[in-house]
Amino acid sequence: MAELQLKSLEKTYGNGFKAVHGINLEVKEGEFMVLVGPSGCAKSTTLRMIAGLETVTGGEIRIGDQVVNDLVPGRRGIAMVFQNYALYPHMKVRRNLSFGLRLKRQPKDQIEQSTQVVSNILEIEELLDRLPKQLSGGQAQRVALGRALIKEPDVFLFDEPLSNLDAKLRASMRVRITDLHKRLRSEGRPATVVYVTHDQVEAMTMGDRICVMKDGHIMQVADPATLYERPANAFVAGFIGMPEMNLVPAVLSSNGAARLTLAGQTIMAGPDLTARLQTADGAVTLGIRPQHLEVLEDGAAEAFSGTISNLEFMGHEVNVHARVGDATFVAVVPTERFDTTLQRGDKVGLRPIAARLHLFDPETGENVSLADQNS
Amino acid sequence: MVSYSELPNPAHNTGDAPTQLEIKLRRKARINSALRYTVLAVIGLIMVYPLIWLVGASFKTNSEMFSSPGFWPSEPTVQGYIDGWKTSTPYTFGHFFLNSLWIIIPKTIGTAISCTLVAYGFARFEFPGKNILFATVIATLLLPNVVTRIPQYLLFRDIGWLDSFLPLWVPSAMAGDAFFVFMVIQFLRAIPRDMEEAARVDGATTLQTLIFIVVPMLMPALISVCLFQFMWTMNDFLGPLIYISSVEKYPVSLALKLSIDTTEAFAWNQILAMSVLALTPSLVVFFMAQKYFIEGISTGGVKG
Ligand SMILES: Nc1ncnc2c1ncn2[C@@H]1O[C@H](COP(=O)(O)OP(=O)(O)OP(=O)(O)O)[C@@H](O)[C@H]1O
Ligand SMILES: [Mg+2]
């Protein structure tokens, strides 16, 4: 088990397309690192470079204290689980599991024992004599997981392993994988994991830390809570959280206390935000999560006055869409606190909870309201 | 495909007596299919008639051959087979069969191995000049065989390979049959690469990946390649004719011709009898491997 380091890692494809722009990332020994980002942000490319399935065109990959740039995949001490399982179609499950060990010419009884242990952990004992085409998606993915596990690798690599499964199965596999990770840790052989997904629920629930990527750049690496509460930039803020954070252009003017102006309306942002500010007056992007936007009666103090444009009843909560000037805000209101007389077209007051308010630089997207805490 | 005969399905009107319309439809469907099958049967019969005649005639006596038009021999005899087998040469026909096998088997194995290697290279690896090389392979596919006969002949003559099987084996064993290379490439392209990548992560070398992962997945295509090669080589006349000069090394195709050449009054019954025998290996092999064969040529051996 070892730590993994990416140093100024770059990838330029054969057609000249630069997919990865010099990223730096450190995954600690035994850490569960999730790579997340929108489609095409080079998550898979990065993972495949770590695996050795893509050549590295710049920078360095270290596993443990060894630079593995030029090692073949089999020598890197890694195991990988693919999105579409990639089981060997002509081999029984048993042989699929042991293929790697047999290549290493391990003694037969040892292979047999490892197969037994792994299939026991993953509950696939009854499937050992089946062919991959006789398995369901969930079973196949468990076998694929077993094929990685049996090698006892230093680093586990997952490329969207659950995205071919239905929602229910995905949830149970999610738990299974994290349980497995914890179990290995408690058994004293912690597994370093790099897990690629585009699903933020997977990212938030599984990762010890999350690396948010965009267009071949790393936007932020942090634990789930930090990512949610202190997004480093507007991209991370918008990417993490459901529904998306409201990101609206506004004007900041602080003379003594910070004030925000939007569509001709000005509110006091409160001392908390004032203390956190790292920017001069002028244009900013205001960011507030739908959960942190209070819906009040029109004319309430320190609230923007808006018009309801849509109401979505979600069961335990209601999404209120409201327009303020050209901007649209979404607020999430718990159903029991929702005023059921509200209708589309009604006027409401929208008050951001000042402590949860973020301001971003409209140009760079950087969060300029993080100063007070130790970062 | 939905046909009329499927429409009036009794399962749909359980218990109810068929209505007037249904009876009419059903009758129409029956007449329709009777008509269809008659036409198909007649056309099919016309197509296989020469073959049926060949088999029938091989049991006729030589004198009956052209006197009665039917295919059924009036006095069936296996004399044609007995005499034909002896041949007019010092060798029996069995000897020529062995020669044919001795040409076919190394050639087929060589083709399968070399085509797999070359196709794997083209389908899975990037290397300088790949496009030009691939274009060359495809270009040879379009080149008529005749064009290369003479240069090839001169080449093999200079190496001193005339009157040996080498000119028949070597080009195929070096992936000279572009058609097969192309066929395997197309098949490989339809197979996702993930399995091979998984094998590499599992620690397999390129060669191990090829042998343990790719070849098993390619099996349907490879069986088709072998079948084609078997049948084409069995029936190849020109190749052996050009390169093989001593009767001792003749394959079946030349031996058949031999019996026409050397006899003054053609013993047609013998020729036909040996033709029937010459057909059998291809037919047997084809029917044995039919399932894989069809899977192989209808490309794309991956199922969901
Ligand atoms: N072989 C290739 N040649 C050229 N460009 C490529 C190649 N493979 C991927 N790319 C490009 O690199 C970028 C990153 O691709 P990658 O597959 O890593 O994205 P991803 O983050 O995994 O996306 P997804 O979530 O859709 O899987 C994309 O813009 C893609 O078009
Ligand atoms: Mg991907």
Coordinates of N, CA and C in Angstrom, one line a residue, chain B residues 27-157:
Chain B
R27 N -56.9 -19.3 -45.4 CA -56.8 -20.0 -46.7 C -55.8 -19.3 -47.6
K28 N -55.9 -17.9 -47.6 CA -55.1 -17.1 -48.5 C -53.6 -17.3 -48.1
A29 N -53.4 -17.3 -46.8 CA -52.0 -17.5 -46.3 C -51.5 -18.8 -46.7
R30 N -52.3 -19.9 -46.6 CA -51.8 -21.2 -47.0 C -51.5 -21.3 -48.4
I31 N -52.3 -20.7 -49.3 CA -52.0 -20.7 -50.7 C -50.7 -20.0 -51.0
N32 N -50.6 -18.8 -50.3 CA -49.5 -18.0 -50.5 C -48.2 -18.8 -50.2
S33 N -48.1 -19.4 -49.0 CA -46.9 -20.1 -48.7 C -46.6 -21.3 -49.6
A34 N -47.7 -22.0 -50.0 CA -47.5 -23.1 -50.9 C -46.8 -22.6 -52.1
L35 N -47.3 -21.5 -52.6 CA -46.8 -20.9 -53.9 C -45.3 -20.6 -53.7
R36 N -45.0 -19.9 -52.5 CA -43.7 -19.4 -52.3 C -42.7 -20.6 -52.2
Y37 N -43.1 -21.7 -51.5 CA -42.2 -22.8 -51.3 C -42.0 -23.5 -52.6
T38 N -43.0 -23.6 -53.5 CA -42.9 -24.3 -54.7 C -41.8 -23.6 -55.6
V39 N -42.0 -22.2 -55.7 CA -41.0 -21.4 -56.5 C -39.6 -21.6 -55.9
L40 N -39.5 -21.5 -54.6 CA -38.1 -21.7 -54.0 C -37.6 -23.0 -54.3
A41 N -38.4 -24.1 -54.2 CA -37.9 -25.4 -54.4 C -37.5 -25.6 -55.8
V42 N -38.2 -25.1 -56.7 CA -37.9 -25.3 -58.1 C -36.5 -24.6 -58.4
I43 N -36.4 -23.4 -58.0 CA -35.2 -22.7 -58.2 C -34.0 -23.4 -57.6
G44 N -34.2 -23.8 -56.3 CA -33.1 -24.5 -55.6 C -32.7 -25.8 -56.4
L45 N -33.7 -26.5 -56.9 CA -33.5 -27.7 -57.6 C -32.6 -27.5 -58.8
I46 N -33.0 -26.4 -59.6 CA -32.3 -26.1 -60.8 C -30.8 -25.8 -60.4
M47 N -30.6 -25.1 -59.3 CA -29.2 -24.8 -58.9 C -28.4 -26.0 -58.5
V48 N -29.0 -26.9 -57.7 CA -28.2 -28.1 -57.3 C -28.2 -29.2 -58.3
Y49 N -29.0 -29.1 -59.4 CA -29.1 -30.2 -60.3 C -27.8 -30.7 -60.8
P50 N -26.9 -29.8 -61.3 CA -25.6 -30.3 -61.7 C -24.9 -31.1 -60.7
L51 N -25.0 -30.7 -59.4 CA -24.3 -31.5 -58.4 C -25.0 -32.9 -58.2
I52 N -26.3 -32.9 -58.2 CA -27.0 -34.2 -58.1 C -26.6 -35.1 -59.3
W53 N -26.6 -34.4 -60.5 CA -26.2 -35.2 -61.7 C -24.8 -35.8 -61.5
L54 N -23.9 -34.9 -61.0 CA -22.5 -35.4 -60.8 C -22.5 -36.6 -59.9
V55 N -23.2 -36.5 -58.8 CA -23.1 -37.7 -57.9 C -23.7 -38.9 -58.5
G56 N -24.9 -38.7 -59.2 CA -25.6 -39.8 -59.8 C -24.7 -40.4 -60.9
A57 N -24.1 -39.6 -61.7 CA -23.4 -40.0 -62.9 C -22.1 -40.8 -62.5
S58 N -21.6 -40.4 -61.3 CA -20.4 -41.1 -60.9 C -20.6 -42.6 -60.6
F59 N -21.9 -43.0 -60.6 CA -22.2 -44.4 -60.4 C -22.6 -45.1 -61.7
K60 N -22.5 -44.3 -62.8 CA -22.9 -44.9 -64.1 C -21.7 -45.6 -64.7
T61 N -22.0 -46.4 -65.7 CA -20.9 -46.9 -66.5 C -20.5 -45.9 -67.5
N62 N -19.4 -46.0 -68.1 CA -18.9 -44.9 -69.0 C -19.8 -44.9 -70.2
S63 N -20.3 -46.0 -70.6 CA -21.1 -46.0 -71.8 C -22.5 -45.4 -71.6
E64 N -23.0 -45.5 -70.4 CA -24.3 -44.9 -70.1 C -24.3 -43.4 -70.0
M65 N -23.1 -42.9 -69.7 CA -22.9 -41.5 -69.3 C -23.7 -40.5 -70.2
F66 N -23.5 -40.6 -71.5 CA -24.2 -39.6 -72.3 C -25.4 -40.2 -73.0
S67 N -25.7 -41.4 -72.8 CA -26.8 -42.0 -73.5 C -28.1 -41.8 -72.8
S68 N -28.1 -41.7 -71.5 CA -29.4 -41.4 -70.8 C -29.2 -40.1 -70.1
P69 N -30.2 -39.2 -70.2 CA -30.1 -37.8 -69.7 C -30.3 -37.8 -68.1
G70 N -31.1 -38.8 -67.6 CA -31.4 -38.7 -66.2 C -30.2 -38.8 -65.3
F71 N -30.4 -38.5 -64.0 CA -29.2 -38.6 -63.2 C -29.1 -40.0 -62.5
W72 N -30.2 -40.7 -62.6 CA -30.3 -42.0 -61.9 C -29.6 -43.1 -62.7
P73 N -28.5 -43.7 -62.3 CA -27.8 -44.7 -63.1 C -28.8 -46.0 -63.2
S74 N -28.8 -46.5 -64.5 CA -29.7 -47.7 -64.7 C -29.0 -48.9 -64.0
E75 N -27.7 -49.1 -64.1 CA -27.1 -50.2 -63.3 C -26.0 -49.5 -62.5
P76 N -26.3 -49.2 -61.3 CA -25.3 -48.5 -60.4 C -24.0 -49.4 -60.2
T77 N -22.9 -48.7 -60.4 CA -21.7 -49.5 -60.2 C -20.6 -48.5 -59.5
V78 N -19.8 -49.1 -58.8 CA -18.7 -48.3 -58.2 C -17.4 -48.5 -58.9
Q79 N -17.5 -49.1 -60.1 CA -16.3 -49.3 -60.9 C -15.6 -48.0 -61.2
G80 N -16.3 -46.9 -61.4 CA -15.7 -45.6 -61.6 C -14.8 -45.2 -60.5
Y81 N -15.3 -45.5 -59.3 CA -14.5 -45.1 -58.1 C -13.2 -46.0 -58.0
I82 N -13.4 -47.3 -58.3 CA -12.3 -48.2 -58.1 C -11.2 -47.9 -59.2
D83 N -11.6 -47.7 -60.4 CA -10.6 -47.4 -61.4 C -10.0 -46.0 -61.2
G84 N -10.9 -45.1 -60.9 CA -10.4 -43.7 -60.7 C -9.4 -43.6 -59.6
W85 N -9.6 -44.3 -58.5 CA -8.7 -44.3 -57.4 C -7.3 -44.8 -57.8
K86 N -7.3 -45.8 -58.7 CA -6.0 -46.3 -59.1 C -5.2 -45.3 -59.9
T87 N -5.9 -44.5 -60.7 CA -5.3 -43.5 -61.6 C -4.4 -44.2 -62.7
S88 N -4.0 -43.3 -63.6 CA -3.2 -43.8 -64.7 C -1.7 -43.6 -64.3
T89 N -1.5 -43.1 -63.1 CA -0.1 -42.8 -62.7 C 0.3 -43.9 -61.8
P90 N 1.6 -43.9 -61.3 CA 2.0 -44.9 -60.4 C 1.4 -44.7 -59.0
Y91 N 0.8 -43.6 -58.8 CA 0.2 -43.3 -57.5 C -1.3 -43.5 -57.4
T92 N -1.8 -43.8 -56.2 CA -3.3 -43.9 -56.1 C -3.8 -42.5 -55.9
F93 N -5.1 -42.3 -55.9 CA -5.7 -41.0 -55.7 C -5.4 -40.6 -54.2
G94 N -5.3 -41.5 -53.4 CA -5.0 -41.3 -52.0 C -3.8 -40.4 -51.8
H95 N -2.8 -40.8 -52.6 CA -1.5 -40.0 -52.6 C -1.8 -38.5 -52.9
F96 N -2.6 -38.3 -53.9 CA -2.9 -36.9 -54.2 C -3.7 -36.2 -53.1
F97 N -4.6 -36.9 -52.5 CA -5.3 -36.4 -51.4 C -4.3 -35.9 -50.3
L98 N -3.3 -36.8 -50.0 CA -2.3 -36.5 -49.0 C -1.6 -35.3 -49.4
N99 N -1.2 -35.2 -50.7 CA -0.5 -34.0 -51.2 C -1.3 -32.7 -50.9
S100 N -2.6 -32.8 -51.2 CA -3.5 -31.7 -51.0 C -3.5 -31.3 -49.5
L101 N -3.6 -32.3 -48.7 CA -3.6 -32.0 -47.2 C -2.3 -31.3 -46.8
W102 N -1.2 -31.9 -47.4 CA 0.1 -31.4 -47.0 C 0.3 -29.9 -47.5
I103 N -0.5 -29.6 -48.5 CA -0.4 -28.1 -48.9 C -1.3 -27.3 -48.0
I104 N -2.5 -27.9 -47.8 CA -3.5 -27.1 -47.1 C -3.2 -26.8 -45.6
I105 N -2.8 -27.9 -44.9 CA -2.7 -27.7 -43.5 C -1.7 -26.7 -43.1
P106 N -0.4 -26.8 -43.5 CA 0.5 -25.7 -43.1 C 0.1 -24.3 -43.6
K107 N -0.5 -24.3 -44.8 CA -1.0 -23.0 -45.4 C -2.0 -22.4 -44.5
T108 N -3.0 -23.2 -44.1 CA -4.1 -22.7 -43.3 C -3.6 -22.2 -41.9
I109 N -2.8 -23.0 -41.3 CA -2.2 -22.7 -40.0 C -1.4 -21.4 -40.1
G110 N -0.6 -21.3 -41.1 CA 0.2 -20.1 -41.4 C -0.6 -18.9 -41.6
T111 N -1.7 -19.1 -42.3 CA -2.6 -18.0 -42.6 C -3.2 -17.5 -41.3
A112 N -3.7 -18.4 -40.5 CA -4.4 -18.0 -39.3 C -3.4 -17.2 -38.4
I113 N -2.2 -17.8 -38.2 CA -1.3 -17.1 -37.3 C -0.9 -15.8 -37.8
S114 N -0.5 -15.7 -39.1 CA 0.1 -14.5 -39.6 C -1.0 -13.4 -39.7
C115 N -2.2 -13.8 -40.1 CA -3.3 -12.8 -40.2 C -3.6 -12.2 -38.8
T116 N -3.6 -13.1 -37.8 CA -3.9 -12.6 -36.5 C -2.9 -11.6 -36.0
L117 N -1.6 -11.9 -36.3 CA -0.6 -11.0 -35.8 C -0.7 -9.7 -36.6
V118 N -0.8 -9.7 -37.9 CA -0.8 -8.5 -38.7 C -2.1 -7.7 -38.3
A119 N -3.2 -8.4 -38.2 CA -4.5 -7.6 -38.0 C -4.4 -7.0 -36.6
Y120 N -3.9 -7.7 -35.6 CA -3.7 -7.2 -34.2 C -2.9 -5.9 -34.3
G121 N -1.8 -6.0 -35.0 CA -0.9 -4.8 -35.1 C -1.7 -3.6 -35.7
F122 N -2.4 -3.9 -36.8 CA -3.1 -2.7 -37.5 C -4.3 -2.2 -36.6
A123 N -5.0 -3.1 -36.0 CA -6.2 -2.7 -35.3 C -5.9 -2.1 -33.9
R124 N -4.8 -2.4 -33.3 CA -4.6 -2.0 -31.9 C -3.4 -1.1 -31.6
F125 N -2.5 -0.9 -32.6 CA -1.3 -0.2 -32.3 C -1.1 1.0 -33.2
E126 N -0.5 2.1 -32.7 CA -0.1 3.2 -33.5 C 1.3 3.1 -33.8
F127 N 1.7 3.2 -35.0 CA 3.1 3.2 -35.4 C 3.3 4.0 -36.6
P128 N 4.6 4.6 -36.8 CA 4.8 5.4 -37.9 C 4.5 4.7 -39.2
G129 N 3.9 5.3 -40.2 CA 3.7 4.7 -41.5 C 2.5 3.8 -41.5
K130 N 1.7 3.7 -40.4 CA 0.6 2.8 -40.3 C -0.4 3.0 -41.5
N131 N -0.7 4.2 -41.7 CA -1.7 4.5 -42.7 C -1.3 4.0 -44.1
I132 N 0.0 4.3 -44.4 CA 0.5 3.9 -45.8 C 0.5 2.4 -45.9
L133 N 1.0 1.8 -44.8 CA 1.1 0.3 -44.8 C -0.3 -0.3 -45.0
F134 N -1.3 0.3 -44.3 CA -2.6 -0.3 -44.3 C -3.2 -0.1 -45.7
A135 N -2.9 1.1 -46.3 CA -3.4 1.3 -47.6 C -2.8 0.3 -48.6
T136 N -1.5 0.0 -48.4 CA -0.9 -1.0 -49.3 C -1.6 -2.3 -49.2
V137 N -1.9 -2.7 -47.9 CA -2.5 -4.0 -47.8 C -3.9 -4.0 -48.5
I138 N -4.6 -3.0 -48.4 CA -5.9 -2.9 -49.0 C -5.7 -2.9 -50.5
A139 N -4.7 -2.2 -51.0 CA -4.4 -2.1 -52.4 C -4.2 -3.5 -53.0
T140 N -3.4 -4.3 -52.3 CA -3.2 -5.7 -52.8 C -4.5 -6.4 -52.9
L141 N -5.4 -6.1 -52.1 CA -6.7 -6.7 -52.1 C -7.4 -6.4 -53.5
L142 N -7.2 -5.2 -54.0 CA -7.8 -4.8 -55.2 C -7.1 -5.3 -56.5
L143 N -5.8 -5.7 -56.3 CA -5.0 -6.1 -57.4 C -5.4 -7.5 -57.9
P144 N -5.6 -7.6 -59.2 CA -5.9 -8.9 -59.7 C -4.7 -9.9 -59.5
N145 N -5.0 -11.1 -59.2 CA -4.0 -12.1 -58.9 C -3.0 -12.3 -60.1
V146 N -3.6 -12.3 -61.3 CA -2.9 -12.5 -62.5 C -1.7 -11.6 -62.6
V147 N -1.9 -10.4 -62.2 CA -0.8 -9.4 -62.4 C 0.5 -9.8 -61.8
T148 N 0.4 -10.4 -60.6 CA 1.6 -10.7 -59.8 C 2.1 -12.1 -60.1
R149 N 1.4 -12.9 -60.9 CA 1.8 -14.3 -61.2 C 3.2 -14.3 -61.7
I150 N 3.5 -13.6 -62.8 CA 4.8 -13.7 -63.5 C 6.0 -13.2 -62.6
P151 N 5.9 -12.0 -62.0 CA 7.0 -11.6 -61.1 C 7.2 -12.6 -60.0
Q152 N 6.1 -13.1 -59.5 CA 6.2 -14.1 -58.4 C 6.9 -15.3 -58.9
Y153 N 6.5 -15.8 -60.0 CA 7.1 -17.0 -60.6 C 8.6 -16.8 -60.7
L154 N 9.0 -15.7 -61.3 CA 10.4 -15.4 -61.5 C 11.1 -15.4 -60.2
L155 N 10.5 -14.8 -59.2 CA 11.1 -14.6 -57.9 C 11.3 -16.0 -57.3
F156 N 10.3 -16.8 -57.3 CA 10.4 -18.2 -56.7 C 11.4 -19.0 -57.5
R157 N 11.4 -18.8 -58.8 CA 12.4 -19.6 -59.6 C 13.8 -19.2 -59.2

